[in-house]
């Protein structure tokens, strides 16, 4: 094998297809086991759900072969496996007369269709950098919508995060995490040097100037606003944590993390004293096994305790899919679906699910490391961390490591809003990984051209006249020019 052949990137789409077949076997097999327990094995619903999931996954794979053939071959199979497991568990938890499983399947098809559209029409992820401040405005609009009379769905389980569109409800904050990530990536990639170089050094740490802390203060105020007006503790932690990680990746300054953690802890302490719903959640976390807290109607710990007992009942290998009693836990198919899997798949099954999330997170960071533009690096880091932080907050709340926040487990839990937003994130990560893993384009971009536009073929420059005493260059004629090297 020559050096040129070794350096040429390979699409790896056949590897993705093999992994995709394995992922479909996991999801469809889980659905079959659920059907066997309910004495509905291989009925019409099973074949319909299985064929729809397989058709959507294969269509996604075909689009990647056409539009993003160098995309990461592991991301799509991981997400399909997680989504398939979620569909099987939600279908298993459906009570008589409920249709949550089929509704989740419909949202899965819609979400995958939107992600396919993102890959098909988004030629280059760097185009999103043009919409940096538009993304900020869209984020503000999405977060305000649940408070607008007429379309607000009002308080649902104590939180005002939903809007009503006809017979459907939607959570705009799920999409806001994507637009906020685009804004943070665009802002930080453009202002990194200003944030990095200015400031005062105190001991080994260099702290930013007060006027450069404007974006962090804004992010902190946004998260506090979500906590106050929408009563959504999970989203406020997610939004602020997203910004802290992205600014740390952009600057490598631990001082930003220290300031961010101080603001987060200070805001959380004040919120626990001022807002009753935050105080009740913390009390339910600290005193979960006391009779008074367990039996409390609002802000009680029944959900947490029943989930812990369910996972304890599952033990190491679980009771088997369809053999447990996860329906005893409130919201077993949404907030507490991790507890449902813990009971029926056991500790080994939970470890397998967490490992799939860990692989998904690391593949996103691998795309960030491979891409050659600062905006793409920050965007891939932010989107990957949004999924990772959401998993940590959910699993930490279910296992009583941290207070329960009400966020949904990505791709597993019932909820169309979360499913749609997370599939869009998958589409963006695949596009960034396509750029990162593909061949390097060394053609200089003409002045004024935008990313993603077709570059004109370079014309041959005029040959300079020979000068007396000047020796001919020994460089290879195909060697890149100095301008290309700097690019």
Tab-separated table of C-alpha atoms in Angstrom:
chain	number	residue	atom	x	y	z
A	1	UNK	CA	0.000	0.000	0.000
A	2	UNK	CA	1.439	3.353	-1.033
A	3	UNK	CA	1.635	6.343	1.304
A	4	UNK	CA	-1.029	8.163	-0.739
A	5	UNK	CA	-3.453	5.219	-0.484
A	6	UNK	CA	-2.895	5.007	3.273
A	7	UNK	CA	-3.674	8.725	3.680
A	8	UNK	CA	-6.828	8.643	1.535
A	9	UNK	CA	-9.915	8.643	3.805
A	10	UNK	CA	-12.381	5.787	3.468
A	11	UNK	CA	-16.156	6.283	3.610
A	12	UNK	CA	-16.837	3.308	5.973
A	13	UNK	CA	-20.472	3.128	4.873
A	14	UNK	CA	-20.386	-0.667	4.654
A	15	UNK	CA	-19.219	-0.761	8.267
A	16	UNK	CA	-22.145	1.473	9.171
A	17	UNK	CA	-24.572	-0.840	7.342
A	18	UNK	CA	-23.328	-3.888	9.258
A	19	UNK	CA	-23.611	-2.039	12.587
A	20	UNK	CA	-27.040	-0.752	11.576
A	21	UNK	CA	-28.308	-4.298	11.022
A	22	UNK	CA	-27.039	-5.195	14.509
A	23	UNK	CA	-28.710	-2.092	15.992
A	24	UNK	CA	-32.033	-2.977	14.346
A	25	UNK	CA	-31.709	-6.506	15.703
A	26	UNK	CA	-31.358	-5.068	19.219
A	27	UNK	CA	-34.394	-2.778	18.950
A	28	UNK	CA	-36.651	-5.199	17.066
A	29	UNK	CA	-35.542	-8.105	19.268
A	30	UNK	CA	-36.464	-6.142	22.394
A	31	UNK	CA	-39.894	-5.429	20.907
A	32	UNK	CA	-40.342	-9.144	20.122
A	33	UNK	CA	-39.503	-10.118	23.719
A	34	UNK	CA	-42.054	-7.626	25.003
A	35	UNK	CA	-44.653	-9.093	22.653
A	36	UNK	CA	-43.934	-12.651	23.834
A	37	UNK	CA	-44.639	-11.652	27.434
A	38	UNK	CA	-47.877	-9.913	26.479
A	39	UNK	CA	-48.908	-12.847	24.240
A	40	UNK	CA	-48.867	-10.543	21.210
A	41	UNK	CA	-45.692	-11.806	19.596
A	42	UNK	CA	-45.314	-11.126	15.869
A	43	UNK	CA	-48.739	-9.572	15.462
A	44	UNK	CA	-49.626	-6.848	12.959
A	45	UNK	CA	-48.410	-4.031	15.249
A	46	UNK	CA	-45.018	-5.720	15.692
A	47	UNK	CA	-44.406	-6.083	11.953
A	48	UNK	CA	-45.599	-2.535	11.260
A	49	UNK	CA	-43.402	-0.955	13.936
A	50	UNK	CA	-40.370	-3.061	12.973
A	51	UNK	CA	-40.702	-2.378	9.250
A	52	UNK	CA	-41.146	1.381	9.777
A	53	UNK	CA	-38.069	1.638	12.013
A	54	UNK	CA	-35.975	-0.458	9.613
A	55	UNK	CA	-37.130	1.507	6.559
A	56	UNK	CA	-36.356	4.860	8.210
A	57	UNK	CA	-32.912	3.684	9.361
A	58	UNK	CA	-31.997	2.322	5.927
A	59	UNK	CA	-33.257	5.498	4.230
A	60	UNK	CA	-31.026	7.515	6.574
A	61	UNK	CA	-28.106	5.268	5.634
A	62	UNK	CA	-28.733	5.771	1.906
A	63	UNK	CA	-28.820	9.550	2.329
A	64	UNK	CA	-25.479	9.401	4.134
A	65	UNK	CA	-24.016	7.427	1.228
A	66	UNK	CA	-25.115	10.191	-1.138
A	67	UNK	CA	-24.621	13.394	0.876
A	68	UNK	CA	-22.147	12.617	3.675
A	69	UNK	CA	-20.231	9.483	2.722
A	70	UNK	CA	-17.350	10.269	5.089
A	71	UNK	CA	-19.609	10.720	8.139
A	72	UNK	CA	-18.877	8.766	11.304
A	73	UNK	CA	-20.095	5.160	10.794
A	74	UNK	CA	-20.903	4.524	14.475
A	75	UNK	CA	-23.214	7.427	15.385
A	76	UNK	CA	-26.294	6.338	13.407
A	77	UNK	CA	-26.275	2.675	14.599
A	78	UNK	CA	-25.882	3.790	18.231
A	79	UNK	CA	-28.848	6.154	18.021
A	80	UNK	CA	-31.026	3.620	16.177
A	81	UNK	CA	-30.302	1.017	18.878
A	82	UNK	CA	-31.193	3.445	21.671
A	83	UNK	CA	-34.327	4.617	19.865
A	84	UNK	CA	-35.389	1.012	19.220
A	85	UNK	CA	-34.950	0.077	22.885
A	86	UNK	CA	-37.011	3.107	23.884
A	87	UNK	CA	-39.813	2.163	21.502
A	88	UNK	CA	-39.883	-1.380	22.901
A	89	UNK	CA	-40.054	-0.235	26.542
A	90	UNK	CA	-42.679	2.451	25.880
A	91	UNK	CA	-44.800	-0.094	23.989
A	92	UNK	CA	-44.356	-2.525	26.891
A	93	UNK	CA	-45.559	0.093	29.426
A	94	UNK	CA	-48.692	1.040	27.466
A	95	UNK	CA	-51.813	0.338	29.458
A	96	UNK	CA	-55.071	-0.791	27.925
A	97	UNK	CA	-56.422	1.976	25.703
A	98	UNK	CA	-53.137	3.924	25.595
A	99	UNK	CA	-51.264	4.576	22.361
A	100	UNK	CA	-47.995	6.067	23.614
A	101	UNK	CA	-45.873	3.488	21.805
A	102	UNK	CA	-47.360	4.194	18.376
A	103	UNK	CA	-47.206	7.935	19.063
A	104	UNK	CA	-43.503	7.597	19.860
A	105	UNK	CA	-43.036	5.693	16.596
A	106	UNK	CA	-44.703	8.525	14.675
A	107	UNK	CA	-42.423	11.067	16.343
A	108	UNK	CA	-39.425	8.850	15.547
A	109	UNK	CA	-40.292	8.856	11.844
A	110	UNK	CA	-40.841	12.635	11.854
A	111	UNK	CA	-37.589	13.261	13.747
A	112	UNK	CA	-35.543	11.048	11.442
A	113	UNK	CA	-37.134	12.748	8.436
A	114	UNK	CA	-36.124	16.179	9.751
A	115	UNK	CA	-32.571	14.953	10.446
A	116	UNK	CA	-32.397	13.577	6.888
A	117	UNK	CA	-33.522	16.988	5.591
A	118	UNK	CA	-30.758	18.668	7.614
A	119	UNK	CA	-28.145	16.415	6.017
A	120	UNK	CA	-29.609	16.782	2.527
A	121	UNK	CA	-29.932	20.588	2.453
A	122	UNK	CA	-27.074	21.684	4.747
A	123	UNK	CA	-24.093	21.573	2.412
A	124	UNK	CA	-21.590	22.816	4.970
A	125	UNK	CA	-22.040	23.235	8.731
A	126	UNK	CA	-20.053	26.507	8.579
A	127	UNK	CA	-23.049	28.140	6.895
A	128	UNK	CA	-24.712	28.173	10.330
A	129	UNK	CA	-22.092	30.675	11.507
A	130	UNK	CA	-23.870	33.358	9.471
A	131	UNK	CA	-26.856	33.009	11.806
A	132	UNK	CA	-25.033	33.563	15.097
A	133	UNK	CA	-27.153	36.428	16.405
A	134	UNK	CA	-30.281	35.219	14.621
A	135	UNK	CA	-29.877	32.003	16.630
A	136	UNK	CA	-29.781	34.059	19.827
A	137	UNK	CA	-33.019	35.822	18.865
A	138	UNK	CA	-34.659	32.507	17.952
A	139	UNK	CA	-33.550	31.045	21.292
A	140	UNK	CA	-35.124	33.937	23.182
A	141	UNK	CA	-38.350	33.527	21.190
A	142	UNK	CA	-38.492	29.781	21.828
A	143	UNK	CA	-38.029	30.264	25.566
A	144	UNK	CA	-40.715	32.971	25.727
A	145	UNK	CA	-43.346	31.036	23.740
A	146	UNK	CA	-44.557	28.867	26.684
A	147	UNK	CA	-45.461	32.069	28.547
A	148	UNK	CA	-47.485	33.632	25.694
A	149	UNK	CA	-51.254	33.513	26.317
A	150	UNK	CA	-53.177	31.669	23.643
A	151	UNK	CA	-50.520	29.137	22.732
A	152	UNK	CA	-49.212	28.347	26.216
A	153	UNK	CA	-50.313	24.948	27.520
A	154	UNK	CA	-50.171	26.314	31.071
A	155	UNK	CA	-48.552	24.472	33.945
A	156	UNK	CA	-47.997	20.777	33.336
A	157	UNK	CA	-46.734	18.949	36.436
A	158	UNK	CA	-45.680	22.292	37.912
A	159	UNK	CA	-43.645	23.521	34.898
A	160	UNK	CA	-44.672	25.973	32.155
A	161	UNK	CA	-42.537	24.672	29.288
A	162	UNK	CA	-45.155	23.547	26.769
A	163	UNK	CA	-47.048	25.187	23.938
A	164	UNK	CA	-50.233	23.844	22.369
A	165	UNK	CA	-50.546	23.561	18.589
A	166	UNK	CA	-53.967	22.173	17.812
A	167	UNK	CA	-54.256	18.762	19.487
A	168	UNK	CA	-50.472	18.512	19.986
A	169	UNK	CA	-48.161	19.905	22.636
A	170	UNK	CA	-44.538	20.819	22.029
A	171	UNK	CA	-41.629	21.875	24.239
A	172	UNK	CA	-39.709	24.703	22.471
A	173	UNK	CA	-36.875	24.599	24.999
A	174	UNK	CA	-35.662	21.329	23.471
A	175	UNK	CA	-34.969	23.102	20.172
A	176	UNK	CA	-33.550	26.118	22.043
A	177	UNK	CA	-30.568	24.064	23.213
A	178	UNK	CA	-29.562	23.674	19.537
A	179	UNK	CA	-29.953	27.347	18.645
A	180	UNK	CA	-28.108	28.362	21.811
A	181	UNK	CA	-25.244	26.019	20.897
A	182	UNK	CA	-25.057	27.639	17.437
A	183	UNK	CA	-24.967	31.112	19.023
A	184	UNK	CA	-22.313	30.179	21.582
A	185	UNK	CA	-20.155	28.517	18.907
A	186	UNK	CA	-20.416	31.510	16.574
A	187	UNK	CA	-19.800	34.108	19.292
A	188	UNK	CA	-16.886	32.314	20.950
A	189	UNK	CA	-15.143	31.427	17.676
A	190	UNK	CA	-15.275	35.118	16.659
A	191	UNK	CA	-14.305	36.638	20.038
A	192	UNK	CA	-11.964	33.986	21.411
A	193	UNK	CA	-8.823	36.122	21.259
A	194	UNK	CA	-10.465	39.038	23.070
A	195	UNK	CA	-11.763	36.792	25.832
A	196	UNK	CA	-8.487	34.886	26.050
A	197	UNK	CA	-5.948	37.693	26.164
A	198	UNK	CA	-7.655	40.395	28.216
A	199	UNK	CA	-8.069	40.104	31.970
A	200	UNK	CA	-6.278	40.159	35.307
A	201	UNK	CA	-4.074	37.398	36.628
A	202	UNK	CA	-4.579	36.389	40.264
A	203	UNK	CA	-2.068	33.752	41.300
A	204	UNK	CA	-2.027	30.909	38.757
A	205	UNK	CA	-5.473	31.866	37.399
A	206	UNK	CA	-6.277	34.568	34.865
A	207	UNK	CA	-9.743	36.038	35.230
A	208	UNK	CA	-11.592	37.862	32.442
A	209	UNK	CA	-12.483	41.515	32.472
A	210	UNK	CA	-15.934	42.359	33.793
A	211	UNK	CA	-17.147	43.646	30.420
A	212	UNK	CA	-16.048	40.390	28.767
A	213	UNK	CA	-18.232	38.458	31.197
A	214	UNK	CA	-21.364	39.759	29.480
A	215	UNK	CA	-22.152	36.502	27.633
A	216	UNK	CA	-21.713	34.446	30.814
A	217	UNK	CA	-23.913	36.800	32.821
A	218	UNK	CA	-26.483	36.649	30.020
A	219	UNK	CA	-26.424	32.843	30.025
A	220	UNK	CA	-26.757	32.848	33.817
A	221	UNK	CA	-29.723	35.228	33.667
A	222	UNK	CA	-31.367	33.107	30.958
A	223	UNK	CA	-31.027	29.965	33.080
A	224	UNK	CA	-32.352	31.775	36.156
A	225	UNK	CA	-35.224	33.175	34.070
A	226	UNK	CA	-36.162	29.670	32.926
A	227	UNK	CA	-36.056	28.558	36.545
A	228	UNK	CA	-38.225	31.456	37.779
A	229	UNK	CA	-40.832	31.831	35.063
A	230	UNK	CA	-41.055	28.291	33.694
A	231	UNK	CA	-40.207	26.417	36.907
A	232	UNK	CA	-37.918	24.107	34.942
A	233	UNK	CA	-34.839	23.226	36.967
A	234	UNK	CA	-33.447	20.741	34.437
A	235	UNK	CA	-33.446	23.091	31.442
A	236	UNK	CA	-31.836	25.907	33.435
A	237	UNK	CA	-28.966	23.600	34.456
A	238	UNK	CA	-28.646	22.350	30.856
A	239	UNK	CA	-28.474	25.831	29.275
A	240	UNK	CA	-25.942	27.210	31.718
A	241	UNK	CA	-23.802	24.056	31.720
A	242	UNK	CA	-23.743	24.151	27.921
A	243	UNK	CA	-22.238	27.639	27.896
A	244	UNK	CA	-19.685	26.880	30.621
A	245	UNK	CA	-18.321	23.885	28.740
A	246	UNK	CA	-18.194	25.692	25.393
A	247	UNK	CA	-16.341	28.707	26.793
A	248	UNK	CA	-13.888	26.387	28.560
A	249	UNK	CA	-13.254	24.508	25.296
A	250	UNK	CA	-12.756	27.836	23.486
A	251	UNK	CA	-10.344	29.364	26.010
A	252	UNK	CA	-8.921	26.450	28.083
A	253	UNK	CA	-9.203	28.768	31.102
A	254	UNK	CA	-10.252	27.075	34.331
A	255	UNK	CA	-11.161	30.514	35.716
A	256	UNK	CA	-14.304	30.537	33.569
A	257	UNK	CA	-15.351	27.217	35.073
A	258	UNK	CA	-14.751	28.535	38.596
A	259	UNK	CA	-16.857	31.631	37.923
A	260	UNK	CA	-19.569	29.532	36.277
A	261	UNK	CA	-19.776	27.011	39.103
A	262	UNK	CA	-19.902	29.864	41.640
A	263	UNK	CA	-22.774	31.496	39.758
A	264	UNK	CA	-24.583	28.167	39.432
A	265	UNK	CA	-24.239	27.266	43.095
A	266	UNK	CA	-25.145	30.786	44.204
A	267	UNK	CA	-28.195	30.904	41.971
A	268	UNK	CA	-29.247	27.413	43.073
A	269	UNK	CA	-28.929	28.270	46.768
A	270	UNK	CA	-30.987	31.447	46.414
A	271	UNK	CA	-33.576	29.609	44.291
A	272	UNK	CA	-33.934	26.864	46.900
A	273	UNK	CA	-34.759	29.507	49.527
A	274	UNK	CA	-37.000	31.714	47.382
A	275	UNK	CA	-38.873	29.269	45.127
A	276	UNK	CA	-40.824	26.516	46.811
A	277	UNK	CA	-40.661	24.055	43.908
A	278	UNK	CA	-36.847	24.070	43.956
A	279	UNK	CA	-36.774	23.668	47.728
A	280	UNK	CA	-39.193	20.727	47.550
A	281	UNK	CA	-37.074	18.942	44.965
A	282	UNK	CA	-33.951	19.323	47.105
A	283	UNK	CA	-35.846	18.213	50.212
A	284	UNK	CA	-37.168	15.170	48.334
A	285	UNK	CA	-33.606	14.327	47.353
A	286	UNK	CA	-32.056	14.700	50.807
A	287	UNK	CA	-34.896	13.168	52.843
A	288	UNK	CA	-36.357	10.725	50.337
A	289	UNK	CA	-37.005	7.888	52.800
A	290	UNK	CA	-38.803	9.871	55.498
A	291	UNK	CA	-42.552	9.204	55.772
A	292	UNK	CA	-43.511	12.872	55.509
A	293	UNK	CA	-41.550	13.478	52.316
A	294	UNK	CA	-42.507	10.140	50.755
A	295	UNK	CA	-46.253	10.750	51.161
A	296	UNK	CA	-46.236	14.411	50.117
A	297	UNK	CA	-48.542	15.073	47.175
A	298	UNK	CA	-46.371	17.714	45.482
A	299	UNK	CA	-42.591	17.518	45.598
A	300	UNK	CA	-42.600	14.159	47.326
A	301	UNK	CA	-40.102	11.337	46.893
A	302	UNK	CA	-42.451	8.470	45.983
A	303	UNK	CA	-41.235	8.502	42.380
A	304	UNK	CA	-37.562	8.329	43.371
A	305	UNK	CA	-38.005	5.669	46.054
A	306	UNK	CA	-40.159	3.392	43.899
A	307	UNK	CA	-37.614	3.690	41.104
A	308	UNK	CA	-34.780	2.717	43.452
A	309	UNK	CA	-36.706	-0.312	44.730
A	310	UNK	CA	-37.478	-1.312	41.139
A	311	UNK	CA	-33.800	-1.220	40.162
A	312	UNK	CA	-32.923	-3.144	43.320
A	313	UNK	CA	-35.464	-5.778	42.310
A	314	UNK	CA	-33.738	-6.109	38.955
A	315	UNK	CA	-30.403	-6.924	40.535
A	316	UNK	CA	-27.481	-7.786	38.292
A	317	UNK	CA	-29.198	-9.352	35.269
A	318	UNK	CA	-32.749	-8.000	35.618
A	319	UNK	CA	-36.127	-9.681	35.660
A	320	UNK	CA	-36.261	-9.857	31.843
A	321	UNK	CA	-38.060	-7.626	29.365
A	322	UNK	CA	-41.765	-7.749	30.128
A	323	UNK	CA	-41.280	-9.636	33.410
A	324	UNK	CA	-40.938	-6.772	35.914
A	325	UNK	CA	-43.343	-4.258	37.444
A	326	UNK	CA	-41.931	-0.913	36.241
A	327	UNK	CA	-45.466	0.460	35.775
A	328	UNK	CA	-45.656	0.896	39.551
A	329	UNK	CA	-43.306	3.885	39.205
A	330	UNK	CA	-44.990	7.177	38.181
A	331	UNK	CA	-43.967	8.329	34.677
A	332	UNK	CA	-42.151	5.042	34.068
A	333	UNK	CA	-42.075	5.653	30.297
A	334	UNK	CA	-40.679	9.202	30.430
A	335	UNK	CA	-38.885	10.669	33.458
A	336	UNK	CA	-38.168	7.267	35.023
A	337	UNK	CA	-37.543	5.066	31.989
A	338	UNK	CA	-33.991	4.426	33.195
A	339	UNK	CA	-35.468	2.830	36.331
A	340	UNK	CA	-37.701	0.680	34.089
A	341	UNK	CA	-34.673	-0.569	32.157
A	342	UNK	CA	-32.771	-1.059	35.410
A	343	UNK	CA	-35.481	-3.379	36.719
A	344	UNK	CA	-35.939	-5.483	33.585
A	345	UNK	CA	-32.378	-5.479	32.192
A	346	UNK	CA	-30.522	-5.227	35.493
A	347	UNK	CA	-27.232	-3.535	36.250
A	348	UNK	CA	-25.563	-5.173	33.241
A	349	UNK	CA	-28.259	-3.823	30.910
A	350	UNK	CA	-27.949	-0.330	32.403
A	351	UNK	CA	-24.185	-0.445	31.945
A	352	UNK	CA	-24.710	-1.376	28.283
A	353	UNK	CA	-27.061	1.589	27.781
A	354	UNK	CA	-24.665	3.994	29.532
A	355	UNK	CA	-21.818	2.623	27.397
A	356	UNK	CA	-23.796	3.383	24.226
A	357	UNK	CA	-24.310	6.957	25.418
A	358	UNK	CA	-20.604	7.202	26.253
A	359	UNK	CA	-19.674	5.998	22.767
A	360	UNK	CA	-22.081	8.508	21.208
A	361	UNK	CA	-20.576	11.321	23.278
A	362	UNK	CA	-16.994	10.382	22.421
A	363	UNK	CA	-17.757	10.043	18.699
A	364	UNK	CA	-19.154	13.569	18.773
A	365	UNK	CA	-15.983	14.822	20.435
A	366	UNK	CA	-13.911	12.911	17.907
A	367	UNK	CA	-15.696	14.817	15.150
A	368	UNK	CA	-14.910	18.050	17.007
A	369	UNK	CA	-11.226	17.171	17.228
A	370	UNK	CA	-11.062	16.242	13.545
A	371	UNK	CA	-12.768	19.265	11.997
A	372	UNK	CA	-10.493	22.116	10.981
A	373	UNK	CA	-12.620	25.183	11.784
A	374	UNK	CA	-13.139	26.681	15.232
A	375	UNK	CA	-16.904	27.053	14.770
A	376	UNK	CA	-17.317	23.362	13.924
A	377	UNK	CA	-15.152	22.306	16.866
A	378	UNK	CA	-17.192	24.351	19.340
A	379	UNK	CA	-20.542	23.344	17.844
A	380	UNK	CA	-19.730	19.619	17.907
A	381	UNK	CA	-18.440	19.903	21.490
A	382	UNK	CA	-21.534	21.804	22.593
A	383	UNK	CA	-24.035	19.452	20.957
A	384	UNK	CA	-22.233	16.346	22.236
A	385	UNK	CA	-22.025	17.765	25.730
A	386	UNK	CA	-25.738	18.685	25.673
A	387	UNK	CA	-26.582	15.002	25.216
A	388	UNK	CA	-23.999	13.938	27.825
A	389	UNK	CA	-25.172	16.476	30.418
A	390	UNK	CA	-28.809	15.521	29.827
A	391	UNK	CA	-27.945	11.860	30.428
A	392	UNK	CA	-25.983	12.703	33.582
A	393	UNK	CA	-28.769	14.875	35.010
A	394	UNK	CA	-31.437	12.242	34.288
A	395	UNK	CA	-29.510	9.165	35.447
A	396	UNK	CA	-28.128	11.073	38.443
A	397	UNK	CA	-31.652	12.081	39.466
A	398	UNK	CA	-33.073	8.562	39.066
A	399	UNK	CA	-30.242	7.031	41.113
A	400	UNK	CA	-30.510	9.832	43.738
A	401	UNK	CA	-27.033	11.136	43.057
A	402	UNK	CA	-28.488	14.618	42.444
A	403	UNK	CA	-32.013	16.064	42.735
A	404	UNK	CA	-34.530	14.865	40.144
A	405	UNK	CA	-35.033	17.579	37.513
A	406	UNK	CA	-37.616	16.278	35.040
A	407	UNK	CA	-35.412	16.129	31.915
A	408	UNK	CA	-35.983	13.265	29.483
A	409	UNK	CA	-33.459	10.568	28.622
A	410	UNK	CA	-32.308	11.175	25.014
A	411	UNK	CA	-33.823	8.740	22.456
A	412	UNK	CA	-35.253	6.459	25.159
A	413	UNK	CA	-37.970	8.418	26.968
A	414	UNK	CA	-41.424	9.165	25.607
A	415	UNK	CA	-41.656	12.694	24.246
A	416	UNK	CA	-41.712	13.995	20.707
A	417	UNK	CA	-40.015	17.339	21.418
A	418	UNK	CA	-36.907	15.750	22.901
A	419	UNK	CA	-36.775	13.105	20.179
A	420	UNK	CA	-36.971	15.698	17.396
A	421	UNK	CA	-34.286	17.942	18.909
A	422	UNK	CA	-31.882	15.081	19.574
A	423	UNK	CA	-32.230	13.651	16.061
A	424	UNK	CA	-31.430	17.121	14.667
A	425	UNK	CA	-28.303	17.086	16.847
A	426	UNK	CA	-27.395	13.708	15.329
A	427	UNK	CA	-27.789	15.159	11.829
A	428	UNK	CA	-25.493	18.090	12.655
A	429	UNK	CA	-22.869	15.834	14.256
A	430	UNK	CA	-22.884	13.594	11.184
A	431	UNK	CA	-22.334	16.597	8.913
A	432	UNK	CA	-19.449	17.869	11.061
A	433	UNK	CA	-17.891	14.393	11.166
A	434	UNK	CA	-18.212	14.192	7.361
A	435	UNK	CA	-16.094	17.342	7.099
A	436	UNK	CA	-13.648	16.094	9.730
A	437	UNK	CA	-13.110	12.653	8.212
A	438	UNK	CA	-13.210	13.667	4.539
A	439	UNK	CA	-10.307	14.700	2.330
A	440	UNK	CA	-8.710	18.059	3.041
A	441	UNK	CA	-9.671	20.748	0.533
A	442	UNK	CA	-6.517	22.809	-0.054
A	443	UNK	CA	-8.063	25.069	-2.694
A	444	UNK	CA	-7.823	28.706	-1.520
A	445	UNK	CA	-11.223	30.263	-0.910
A	446	UNK	CA	-11.680	33.415	-3.021
A	447	UNK	CA	-12.108	36.703	-1.235
A	448	UNK	CA	-15.698	37.272	-0.188
A	449	UNK	CA	-16.815	33.680	-0.759
A	450	UNK	CA	-19.012	32.096	1.864
A	451	UNK	CA	-18.482	28.600	3.284
A	452	UNK	CA	-20.283	25.965	1.275
A	453	UNK	CA	-20.194	27.912	-1.998
A	454	UNK	CA	-18.576	26.286	-4.977
A	455	UNK	CA	-15.077	27.578	-5.509
A	456	UNK	CA	-13.928	28.429	-9.036
A	457	UNK	CA	-11.172	26.358	-10.523
A	458	UNK	CA	-7.818	28.048	-9.974
A	459	UNK	CA	-6.266	29.493	-13.098
A	460	UNK	CA	-2.577	29.121	-13.890
A	461	UNK	CA	-0.634	32.172	-12.658
A	462	UNK	CA	1.632	33.994	-15.111
A	463	UNK	CA	5.192	32.737	-15.076
A	464	UNK	CA	7.526	35.381	-13.594
A	465	UNK	CA	10.431	36.558	-15.637
A	466	UNK	CA	13.825	35.129	-14.773
A	467	UNK	CA	16.016	37.377	-12.684
A	468	UNK	CA	19.769	37.427	-12.921
A	469	UNK	CA	21.409	35.208	-10.370
A	470	UNK	CA	18.125	33.648	-9.197
A	471	UNK	CA	18.145	29.865	-8.927
A	472	UNK	CA	15.145	27.829	-10.039
A	473	UNK	CA	12.968	26.472	-7.253
A	474	UNK	CA	13.470	22.820	-6.338
A	475	UNK	CA	9.996	22.512	-4.818
A	476	UNK	CA	7.577	20.036	-6.302
A	477	UNK	CA	5.170	21.760	-8.718
A	478	UNK	CA	2.160	20.377	-6.799
A	479	UNK	CA	3.362	21.593	-3.405
A	480	UNK	CA	0.901	23.964	-1.675
A	481	UNK	CA	1.647	27.639	-1.690
A	482	UNK	CA	2.318	29.616	1.459
A	483	UNK	CA	-1.221	31.039	1.374
A	484	UNK	CA	-2.694	27.538	1.307
A	485	UNK	CA	-0.480	26.503	4.213
A	486	UNK	CA	-1.732	29.428	6.265
A	487	UNK	CA	-5.339	28.621	5.337
